[in-house]
Coordinates of C-alpha atoms and ligand atoms in Angstrom, one line a residue:
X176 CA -32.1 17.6 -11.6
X177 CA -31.8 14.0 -13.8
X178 CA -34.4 11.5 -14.1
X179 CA -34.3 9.6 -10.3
X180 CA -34.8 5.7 -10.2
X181 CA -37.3 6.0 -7.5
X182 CA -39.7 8.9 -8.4
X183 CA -43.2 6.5 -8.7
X184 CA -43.7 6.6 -5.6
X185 CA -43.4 10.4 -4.7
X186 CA -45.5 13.2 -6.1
X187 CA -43.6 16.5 -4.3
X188 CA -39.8 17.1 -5.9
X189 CA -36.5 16.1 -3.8
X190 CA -35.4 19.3 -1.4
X191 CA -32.2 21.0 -3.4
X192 CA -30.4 20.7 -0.5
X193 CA -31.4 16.8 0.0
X194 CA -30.4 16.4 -3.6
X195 CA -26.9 17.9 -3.0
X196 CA -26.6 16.0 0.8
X197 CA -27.4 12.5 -0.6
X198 CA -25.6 12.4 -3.9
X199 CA -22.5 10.8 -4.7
X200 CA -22.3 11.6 -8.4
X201 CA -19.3 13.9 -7.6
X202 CA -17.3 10.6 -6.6
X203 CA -18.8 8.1 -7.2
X204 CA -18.4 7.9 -11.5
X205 CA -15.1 7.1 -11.2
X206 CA -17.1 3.6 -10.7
X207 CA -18.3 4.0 -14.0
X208 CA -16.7 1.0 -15.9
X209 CA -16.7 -1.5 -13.4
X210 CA -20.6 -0.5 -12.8
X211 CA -21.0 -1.1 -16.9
X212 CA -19.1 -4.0 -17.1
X213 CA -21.9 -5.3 -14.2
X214 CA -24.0 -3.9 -16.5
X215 CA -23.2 -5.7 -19.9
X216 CA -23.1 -8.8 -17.7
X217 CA -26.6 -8.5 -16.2
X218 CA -28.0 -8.0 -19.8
X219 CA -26.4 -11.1 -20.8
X220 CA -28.1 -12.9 -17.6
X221 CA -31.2 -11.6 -18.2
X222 CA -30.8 -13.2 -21.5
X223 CA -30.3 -16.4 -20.3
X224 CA -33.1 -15.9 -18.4
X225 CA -35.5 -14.8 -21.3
X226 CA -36.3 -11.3 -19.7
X227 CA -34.5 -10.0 -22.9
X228 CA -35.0 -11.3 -26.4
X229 CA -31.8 -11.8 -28.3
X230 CA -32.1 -8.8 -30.4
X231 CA -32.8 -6.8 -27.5
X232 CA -29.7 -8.2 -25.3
X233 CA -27.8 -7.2 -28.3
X234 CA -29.0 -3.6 -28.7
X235 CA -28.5 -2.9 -24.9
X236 CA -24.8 -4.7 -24.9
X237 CA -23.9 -2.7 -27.9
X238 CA -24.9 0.7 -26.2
X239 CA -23.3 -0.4 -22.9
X240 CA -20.1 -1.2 -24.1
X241 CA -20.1 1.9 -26.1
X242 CA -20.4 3.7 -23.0
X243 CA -17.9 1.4 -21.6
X244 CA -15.4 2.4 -24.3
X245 CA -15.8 5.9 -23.2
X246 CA -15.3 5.3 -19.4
X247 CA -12.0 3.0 -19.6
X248 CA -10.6 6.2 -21.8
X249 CA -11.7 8.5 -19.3
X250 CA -14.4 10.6 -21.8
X251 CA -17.3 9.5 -20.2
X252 CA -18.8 12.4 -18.9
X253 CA -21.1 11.7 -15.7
X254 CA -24.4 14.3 -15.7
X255 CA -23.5 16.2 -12.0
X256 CA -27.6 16.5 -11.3
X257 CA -27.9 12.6 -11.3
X258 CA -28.1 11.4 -8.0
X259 CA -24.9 8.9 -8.6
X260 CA -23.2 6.6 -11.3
X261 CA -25.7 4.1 -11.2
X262 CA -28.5 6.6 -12.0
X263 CA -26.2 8.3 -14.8
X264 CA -25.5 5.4 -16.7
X265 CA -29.2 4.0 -16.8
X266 CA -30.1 7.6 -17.9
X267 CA -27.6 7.6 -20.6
X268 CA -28.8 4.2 -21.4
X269 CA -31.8 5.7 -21.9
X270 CA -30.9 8.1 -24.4
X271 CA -28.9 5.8 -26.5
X272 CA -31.5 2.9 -26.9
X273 CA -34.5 4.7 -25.4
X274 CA -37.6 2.7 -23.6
X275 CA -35.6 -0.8 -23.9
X276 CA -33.5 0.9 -21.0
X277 CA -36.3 0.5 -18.6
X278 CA -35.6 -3.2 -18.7
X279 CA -32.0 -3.3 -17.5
X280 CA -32.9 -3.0 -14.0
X281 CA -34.9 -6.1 -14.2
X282 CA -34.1 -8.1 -10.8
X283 CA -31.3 -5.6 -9.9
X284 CA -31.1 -2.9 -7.3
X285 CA -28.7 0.0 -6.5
X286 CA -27.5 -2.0 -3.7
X287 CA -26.2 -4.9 -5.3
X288 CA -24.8 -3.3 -8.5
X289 CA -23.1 -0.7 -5.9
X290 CA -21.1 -4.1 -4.5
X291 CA -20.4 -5.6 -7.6
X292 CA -18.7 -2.5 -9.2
X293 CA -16.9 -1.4 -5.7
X294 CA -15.1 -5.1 -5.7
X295 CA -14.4 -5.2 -9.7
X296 CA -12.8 -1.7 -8.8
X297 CA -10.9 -2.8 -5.8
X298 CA -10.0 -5.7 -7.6
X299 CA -8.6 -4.2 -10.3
X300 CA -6.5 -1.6 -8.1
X301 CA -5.1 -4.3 -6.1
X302 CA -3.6 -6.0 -9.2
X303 CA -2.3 -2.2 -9.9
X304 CA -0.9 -1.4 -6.6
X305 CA 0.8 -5.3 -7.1
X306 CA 2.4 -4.2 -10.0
X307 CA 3.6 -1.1 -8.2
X308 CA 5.0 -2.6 -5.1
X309 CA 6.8 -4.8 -7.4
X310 CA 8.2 -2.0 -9.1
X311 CA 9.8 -0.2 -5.5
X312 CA 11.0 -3.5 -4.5
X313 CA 13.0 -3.7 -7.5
X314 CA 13.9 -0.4 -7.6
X315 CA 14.9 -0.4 -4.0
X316 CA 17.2 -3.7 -5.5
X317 CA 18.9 -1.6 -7.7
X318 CA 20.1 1.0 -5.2
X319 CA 21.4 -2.1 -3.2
X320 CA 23.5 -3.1 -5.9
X321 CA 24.7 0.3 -7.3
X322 CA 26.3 0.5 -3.5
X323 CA 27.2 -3.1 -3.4
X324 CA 29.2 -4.0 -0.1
X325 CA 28.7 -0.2 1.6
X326 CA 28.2 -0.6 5.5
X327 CA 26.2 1.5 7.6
X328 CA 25.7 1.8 10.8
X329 CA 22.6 0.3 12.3
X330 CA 20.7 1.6 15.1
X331 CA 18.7 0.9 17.6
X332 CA 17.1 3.3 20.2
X333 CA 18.4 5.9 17.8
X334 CA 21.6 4.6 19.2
X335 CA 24.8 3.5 17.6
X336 CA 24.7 -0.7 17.7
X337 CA 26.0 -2.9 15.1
X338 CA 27.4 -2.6 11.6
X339 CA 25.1 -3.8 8.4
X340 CA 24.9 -3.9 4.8
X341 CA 23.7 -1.2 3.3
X342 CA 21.6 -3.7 1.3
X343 CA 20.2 -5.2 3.9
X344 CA 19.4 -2.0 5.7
X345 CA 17.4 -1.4 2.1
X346 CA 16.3 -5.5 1.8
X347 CA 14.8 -4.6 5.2
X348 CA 12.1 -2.2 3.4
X349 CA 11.9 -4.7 1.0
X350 CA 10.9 -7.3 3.2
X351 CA 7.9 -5.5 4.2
X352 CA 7.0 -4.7 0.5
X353 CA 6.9 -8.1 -0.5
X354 CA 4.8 -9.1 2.8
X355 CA 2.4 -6.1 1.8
X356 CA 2.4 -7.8 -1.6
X357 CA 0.8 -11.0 -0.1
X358 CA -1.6 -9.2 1.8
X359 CA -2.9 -7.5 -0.9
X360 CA -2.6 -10.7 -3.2
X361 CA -4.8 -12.3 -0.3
X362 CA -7.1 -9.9 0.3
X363 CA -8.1 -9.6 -3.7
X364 CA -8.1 -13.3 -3.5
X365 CA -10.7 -12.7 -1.4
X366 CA -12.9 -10.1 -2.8
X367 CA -15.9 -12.5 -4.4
X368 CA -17.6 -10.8 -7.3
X369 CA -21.2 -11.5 -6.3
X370 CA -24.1 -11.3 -9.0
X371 CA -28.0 -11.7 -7.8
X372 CA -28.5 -10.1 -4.9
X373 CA -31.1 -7.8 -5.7
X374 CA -32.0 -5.3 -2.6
X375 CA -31.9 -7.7 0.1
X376 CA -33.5 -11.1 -0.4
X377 CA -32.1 -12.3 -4.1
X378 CA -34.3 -12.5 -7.3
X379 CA -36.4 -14.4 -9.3
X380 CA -33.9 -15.2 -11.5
X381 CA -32.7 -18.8 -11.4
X382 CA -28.8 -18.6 -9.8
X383 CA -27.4 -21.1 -13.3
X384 CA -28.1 -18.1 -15.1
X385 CA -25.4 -15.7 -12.7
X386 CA -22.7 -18.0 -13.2
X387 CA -20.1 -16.6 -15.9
X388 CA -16.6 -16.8 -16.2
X389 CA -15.0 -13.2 -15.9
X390 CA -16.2 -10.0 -17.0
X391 CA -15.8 -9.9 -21.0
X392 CA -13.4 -6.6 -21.2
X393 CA -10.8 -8.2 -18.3
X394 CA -8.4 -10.6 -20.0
X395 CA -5.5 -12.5 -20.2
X396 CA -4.5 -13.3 -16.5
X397 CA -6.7 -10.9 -14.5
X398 CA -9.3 -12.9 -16.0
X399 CA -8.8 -16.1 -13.7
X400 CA -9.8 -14.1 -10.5
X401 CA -12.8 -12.2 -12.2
X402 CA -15.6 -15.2 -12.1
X403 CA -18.7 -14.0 -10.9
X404 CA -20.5 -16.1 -8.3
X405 CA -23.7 -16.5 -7.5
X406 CA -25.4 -15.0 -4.6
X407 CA -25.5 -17.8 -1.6
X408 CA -26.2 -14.9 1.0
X409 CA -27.9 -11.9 -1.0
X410 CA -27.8 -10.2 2.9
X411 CA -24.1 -10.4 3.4
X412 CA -23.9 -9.7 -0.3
X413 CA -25.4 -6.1 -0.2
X414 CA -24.5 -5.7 2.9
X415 CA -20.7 -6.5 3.3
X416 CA -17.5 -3.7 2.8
X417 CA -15.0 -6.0 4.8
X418 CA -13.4 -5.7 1.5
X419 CA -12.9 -1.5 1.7
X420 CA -12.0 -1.8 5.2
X421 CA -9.1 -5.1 4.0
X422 CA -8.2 -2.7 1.4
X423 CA -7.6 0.3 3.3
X424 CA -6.0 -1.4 6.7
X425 CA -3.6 -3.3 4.2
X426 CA -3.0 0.4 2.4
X427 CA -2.6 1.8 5.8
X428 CA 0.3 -0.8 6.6
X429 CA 2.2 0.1 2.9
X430 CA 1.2 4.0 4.1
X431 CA 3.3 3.1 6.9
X432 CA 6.3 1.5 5.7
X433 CA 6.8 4.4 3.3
X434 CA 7.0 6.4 6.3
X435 CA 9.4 4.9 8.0
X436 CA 11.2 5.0 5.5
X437 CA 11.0 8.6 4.9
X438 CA 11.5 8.9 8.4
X439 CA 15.5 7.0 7.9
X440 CA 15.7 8.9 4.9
X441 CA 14.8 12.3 6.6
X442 CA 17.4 11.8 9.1
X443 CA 20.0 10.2 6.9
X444 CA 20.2 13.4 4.9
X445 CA 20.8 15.9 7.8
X446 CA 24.0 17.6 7.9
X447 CA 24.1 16.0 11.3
X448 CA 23.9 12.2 9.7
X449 CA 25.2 13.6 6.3
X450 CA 25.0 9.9 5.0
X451 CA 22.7 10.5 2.1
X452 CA 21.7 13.2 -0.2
X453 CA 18.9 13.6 -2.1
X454 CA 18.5 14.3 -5.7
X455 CA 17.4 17.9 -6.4
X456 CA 14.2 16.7 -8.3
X457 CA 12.7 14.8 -5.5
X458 CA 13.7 17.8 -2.9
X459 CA 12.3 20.8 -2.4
X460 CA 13.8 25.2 -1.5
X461 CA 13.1 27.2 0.6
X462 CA 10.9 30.9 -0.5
X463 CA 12.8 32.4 2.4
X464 CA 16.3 30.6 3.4
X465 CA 18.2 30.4 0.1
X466 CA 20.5 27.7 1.2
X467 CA 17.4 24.9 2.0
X468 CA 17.2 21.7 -0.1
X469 CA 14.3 20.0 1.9
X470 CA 12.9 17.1 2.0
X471 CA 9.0 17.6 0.8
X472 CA 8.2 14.8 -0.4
X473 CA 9.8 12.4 2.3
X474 CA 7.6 14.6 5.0
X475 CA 4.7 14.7 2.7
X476 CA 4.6 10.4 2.5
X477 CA 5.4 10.9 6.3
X478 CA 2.3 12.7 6.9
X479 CA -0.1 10.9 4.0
X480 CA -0.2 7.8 6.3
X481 CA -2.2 9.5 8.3
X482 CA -4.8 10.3 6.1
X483 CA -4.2 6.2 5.7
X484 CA -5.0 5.7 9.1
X485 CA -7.4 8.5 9.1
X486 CA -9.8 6.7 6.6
X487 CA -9.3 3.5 7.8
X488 CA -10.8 4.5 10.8
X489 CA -13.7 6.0 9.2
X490 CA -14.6 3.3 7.3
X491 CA -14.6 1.0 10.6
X492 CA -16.9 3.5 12.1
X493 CA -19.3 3.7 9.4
X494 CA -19.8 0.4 9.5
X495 CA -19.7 -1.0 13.1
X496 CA -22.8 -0.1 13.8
X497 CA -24.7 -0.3 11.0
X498 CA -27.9 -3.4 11.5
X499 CA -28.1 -5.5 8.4
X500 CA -28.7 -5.1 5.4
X501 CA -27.7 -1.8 2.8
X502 CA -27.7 1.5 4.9
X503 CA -27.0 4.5 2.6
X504 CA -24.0 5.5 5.2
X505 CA -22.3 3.0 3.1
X506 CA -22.3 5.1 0.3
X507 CA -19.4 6.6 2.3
X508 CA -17.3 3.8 1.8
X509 CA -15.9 5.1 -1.7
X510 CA -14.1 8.3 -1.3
X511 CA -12.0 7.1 1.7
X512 CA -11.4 4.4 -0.2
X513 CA -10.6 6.1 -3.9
X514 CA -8.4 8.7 -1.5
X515 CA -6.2 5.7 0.3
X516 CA -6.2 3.8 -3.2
X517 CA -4.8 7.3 -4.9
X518 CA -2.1 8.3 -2.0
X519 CA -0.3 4.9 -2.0
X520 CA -0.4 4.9 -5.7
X521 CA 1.7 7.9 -6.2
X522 CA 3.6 7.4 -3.3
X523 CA 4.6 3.9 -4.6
X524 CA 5.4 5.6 -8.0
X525 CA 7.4 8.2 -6.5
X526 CA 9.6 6.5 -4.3
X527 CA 10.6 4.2 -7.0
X528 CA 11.7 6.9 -8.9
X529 CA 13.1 8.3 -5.9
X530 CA 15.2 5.4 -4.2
X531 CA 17.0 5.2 -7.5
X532 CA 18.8 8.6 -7.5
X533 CA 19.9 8.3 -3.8
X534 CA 23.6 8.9 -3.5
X535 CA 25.5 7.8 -0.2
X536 CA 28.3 9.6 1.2
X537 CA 30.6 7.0 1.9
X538 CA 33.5 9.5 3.0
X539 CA 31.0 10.4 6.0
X540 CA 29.7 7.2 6.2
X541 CA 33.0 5.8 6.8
X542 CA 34.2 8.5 8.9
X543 CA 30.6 7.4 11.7
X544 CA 31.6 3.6 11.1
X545 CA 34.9 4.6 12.9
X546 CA 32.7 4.5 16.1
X547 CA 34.0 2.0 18.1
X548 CA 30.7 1.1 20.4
X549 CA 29.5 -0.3 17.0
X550 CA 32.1 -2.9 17.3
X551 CA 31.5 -4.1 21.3
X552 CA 29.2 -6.6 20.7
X553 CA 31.9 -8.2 18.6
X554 CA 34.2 -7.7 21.7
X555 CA 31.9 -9.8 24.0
X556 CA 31.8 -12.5 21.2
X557 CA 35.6 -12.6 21.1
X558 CA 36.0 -13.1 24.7
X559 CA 32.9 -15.3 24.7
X560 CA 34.9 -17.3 22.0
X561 CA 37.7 -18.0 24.6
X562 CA 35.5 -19.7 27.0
X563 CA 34.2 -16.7 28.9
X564 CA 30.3 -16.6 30.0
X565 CA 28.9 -14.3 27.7
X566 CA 27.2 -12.5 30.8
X567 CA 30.8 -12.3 32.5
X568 CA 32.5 -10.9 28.7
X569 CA 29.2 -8.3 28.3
X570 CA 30.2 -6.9 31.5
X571 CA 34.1 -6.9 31.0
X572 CA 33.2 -5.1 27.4
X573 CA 30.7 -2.7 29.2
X574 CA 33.9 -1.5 32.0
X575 CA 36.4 -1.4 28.8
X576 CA 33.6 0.9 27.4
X577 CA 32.9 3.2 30.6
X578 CA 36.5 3.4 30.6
X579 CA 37.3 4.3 26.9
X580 CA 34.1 7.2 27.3
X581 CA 35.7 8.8 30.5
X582 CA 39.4 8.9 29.9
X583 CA 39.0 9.9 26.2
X584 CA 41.2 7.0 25.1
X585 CA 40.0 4.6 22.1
X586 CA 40.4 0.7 23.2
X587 CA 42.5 0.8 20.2
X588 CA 44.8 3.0 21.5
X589 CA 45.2 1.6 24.9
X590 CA 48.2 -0.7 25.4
X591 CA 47.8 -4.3 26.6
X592 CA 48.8 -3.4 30.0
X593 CA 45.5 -2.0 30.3
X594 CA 43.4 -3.9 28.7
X595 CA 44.7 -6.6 30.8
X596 CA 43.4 -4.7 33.7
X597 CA 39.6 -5.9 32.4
X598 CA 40.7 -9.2 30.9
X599 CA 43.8 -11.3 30.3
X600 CA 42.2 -12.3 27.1
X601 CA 41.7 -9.3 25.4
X602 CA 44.8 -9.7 23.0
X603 CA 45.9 -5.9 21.6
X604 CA 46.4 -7.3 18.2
X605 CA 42.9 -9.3 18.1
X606 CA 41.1 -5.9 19.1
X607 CA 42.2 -3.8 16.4
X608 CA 41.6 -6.5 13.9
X609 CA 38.1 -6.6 15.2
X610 CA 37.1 -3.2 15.2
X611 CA 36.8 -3.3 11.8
X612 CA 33.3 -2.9 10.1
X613 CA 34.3 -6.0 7.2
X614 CA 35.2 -7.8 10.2
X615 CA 32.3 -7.0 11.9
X616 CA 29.5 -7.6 9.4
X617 CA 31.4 -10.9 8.3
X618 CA 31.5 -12.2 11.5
X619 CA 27.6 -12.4 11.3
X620 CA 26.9 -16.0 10.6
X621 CA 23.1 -16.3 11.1
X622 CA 21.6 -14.6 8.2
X623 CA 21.4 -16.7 5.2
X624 CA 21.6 -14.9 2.5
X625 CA 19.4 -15.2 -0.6
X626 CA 17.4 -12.2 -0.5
X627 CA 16.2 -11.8 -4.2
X628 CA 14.7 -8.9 -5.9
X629 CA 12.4 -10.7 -8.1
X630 CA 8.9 -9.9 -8.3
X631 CA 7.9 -13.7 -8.0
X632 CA 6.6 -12.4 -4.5
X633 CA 3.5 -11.3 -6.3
X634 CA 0.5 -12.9 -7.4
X635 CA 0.5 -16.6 -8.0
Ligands
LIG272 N1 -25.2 5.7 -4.4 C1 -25.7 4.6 -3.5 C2 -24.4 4.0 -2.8 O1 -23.3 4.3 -3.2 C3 -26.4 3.7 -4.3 C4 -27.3 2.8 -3.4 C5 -28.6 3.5 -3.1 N2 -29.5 2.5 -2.6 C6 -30.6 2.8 -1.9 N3 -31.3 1.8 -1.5 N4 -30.9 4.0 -1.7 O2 -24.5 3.3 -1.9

């Protein structure tokens, strides 16, 4: 069992059983950096505020940001009997500079410092999980232009309706990429790094001395959004996880849209839809059927949202009834959060990989686009072109349809005496010109096209 941050005021030992039930240290180092860089920065503001002498300031920074060095590589190796990170690191601080550790924790608590490096960590994942959104979109981009100008048909009810793009059947999942973008731009946005809290009610410590400009070991760009503020509600400030709970609903929502489309892509490569085929090393066999190329991963990100969902929920319910201020149930907050934070990360660096080797049948494609309910809506537009209601042509469309279903005969195939018996304006020639999928998607005038790959979606 470590050295505890509390002991003073006990004299019998921690239960084993309480030390294994509260700790955290098993999850919770992977908040080592962000709880060092917190670190190095409260040294330097208890510098300014002449709790540590220069030389001192200097001493501690030093060992910090050796330990610092350590984490960011991944060699920092947490003590498992310390009660969590925080505890670890003042420990090790100890060892490395000896009684001058004692005075880190000068106008600081667990609580606070717990805040800080949970939102410098969410922060920094957020401008990771940007990068990789950006990366499916584009790669989602490229699949749309190595099948420039396929048609496919869309659905809706499961049910044959209309002809589309293939690319925009794709731009479709890219839509909601580049929306999840913003919401994850926003909700980093606002994630307010928060110094001076203390337990509850703020410190001595005059607020001047909290306000510095961005963590020293983030740079360039990420830097901007880094600024540490000073505490203007130190309650709210221990006391707030909106930001988990933003980060996993919005992860949630991504969760989501990868499953859907897994879901398209799960059906797309049946033998019954036969319209795409996945690569062999993004599909999995079968220990017993011989024949099986299955589609793992497509049913894994299927079922991983609901482990999304799963920890959103918990997170909520941790939290809703919890009175103000710091609780320890909070200390829950972290795996759900690391877990959502890790799922959609390889998910999002999978698929990108995955969409890429995607090959379309177009023989079989072609072969469903030969459908011709996928072209009656087209039909009712003709008619509605020569001055019919469009109510009236839907109807005269729907009777041509019945018609086609029961007798077995394509409208293409039926001769002009009988189309004439639903309308004298169905013209023989017209028809077959219009059950055409080219036609079809061409004839689609509404959507403006300038969908664009480019990752200026993000950030800004
Ligand atoms: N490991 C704790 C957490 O993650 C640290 C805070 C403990 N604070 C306290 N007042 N017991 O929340």
């Amino acid at each position: 069992m470590s050295k505890k941050m509390w002991g003073g005021r006990f004299s019998k030992p921690t239960h084993p059983l309480v030390e294994k039930f509260t700790g955290s240290i098993h999850y919770d180092h992977r908040l080592a950096e962000y709880d060092l860089l917190g670190s190095m920065i409260h040294v330097e503001v208890l510098r300014r505020a002449k709790l540590l002498k220069t030389s001192e300031a200097s001493k501690m920074y030093k060992a910090l940001e050796a330990l610092h060095k350590k984490a960011s590589k991944g060699a920092y190796v947490p003590d498992p009997s310390s009660e969590d990170i925080h505890t670890d690191i003042q420990n090790k601080l100890e060892k490395s500079v000896g009684a001058l550790a004692l005075k880190l924790h000068t106008a600081r608590s667990r609580n606070d410092q717990v805040a800080f490096a949970s939102k410098l960590y969410t922060k920094i994942k957020a401008v990771e999980l940007g990068a990789l959104l950006s990366n499916l979109i584009e790669a989602l981009g490229t699949l749309s232009e190595n099948n420039r100008g396929l048609l496919v048909p869309a659905f809706t009810h499961m049910q044959h309706a209309q002809v589309v793009y293939l690319k925009d059947y794709l731009g479709a999942y890219a839509e909601m990429l580049k929306r999840d973008a913003v919401r994850l731009d926003a909700a980093a946005k606002n994630v307010k790094l928060i110094m001076g809290a203390g337990a509850v009610a703020g410190t001595p410590i005059d607020s001047a001395k909290y306000e510095i400009k961005s963590p020293g070991r983030i740079s360039g760009a990420l830097a901007k959004s880094f600024d540490i503020h000073p505490v203007s509600n130190s309650i709210d400030a221990v006391s707030d996880r909106d930001f988990v709970i933003d980060m996993l609903s919005l992860l949630s929502i991504i969760g989501m849209h990868i499953s859907r489309l897994s879901e398209d892509l799960i059906i797309w490569s049946t033998k019954e839809f036969g319209f795409v085929e996945l690569d062999e090393a993004f599909a999995t066999g079968s220990s017993l059927m011989p024949q099986k190329k299955n589609p793992d991963v497509l049913e894994l990100a299927r079922g991983y949202a609901g482990r999304l969902y799963g920890n959103l929920v918990n997170s909520l319910t941790v939290m809703k009834g919890l009175p103000l201020s710091y609780n320890r149930d909070m200390q829950l907050d972290k795996e759900p959060l690391f877990d959502s934070i890790d799922i959609v990360s390889i998910e999002l660096k999978v698929f990108s990989e995955l969409v890429k080797t995607l090959g379309f049948n177009k023989s079989r494609i072609e072969e469903v686009l030969e459908d011709e309910s996928l072209y009656a809506t087209d039909l009712v537009y003709y008619l509605v072109d020569k001055g019919i209601p469009f109510r009236t042509a839907h109807s005269v469309v729907g009777r041509l349809a019945k018609h086609s279903i029961d007798s077995s005969i394509e409208i293409k195939s039926m001769s002009q005496a009988e189309l004439d018996k639903y309308s004298d304006k169905l013209l023989r020639a017209d028809i077959i010109r219009l059950l055409n999928p080219t036609v079809s998607v061409k004839s689609k005038r509404s959507i403006k096209r300038e969908i664009s790959y480019v990752k200026s979606h993000v950030g800004s």
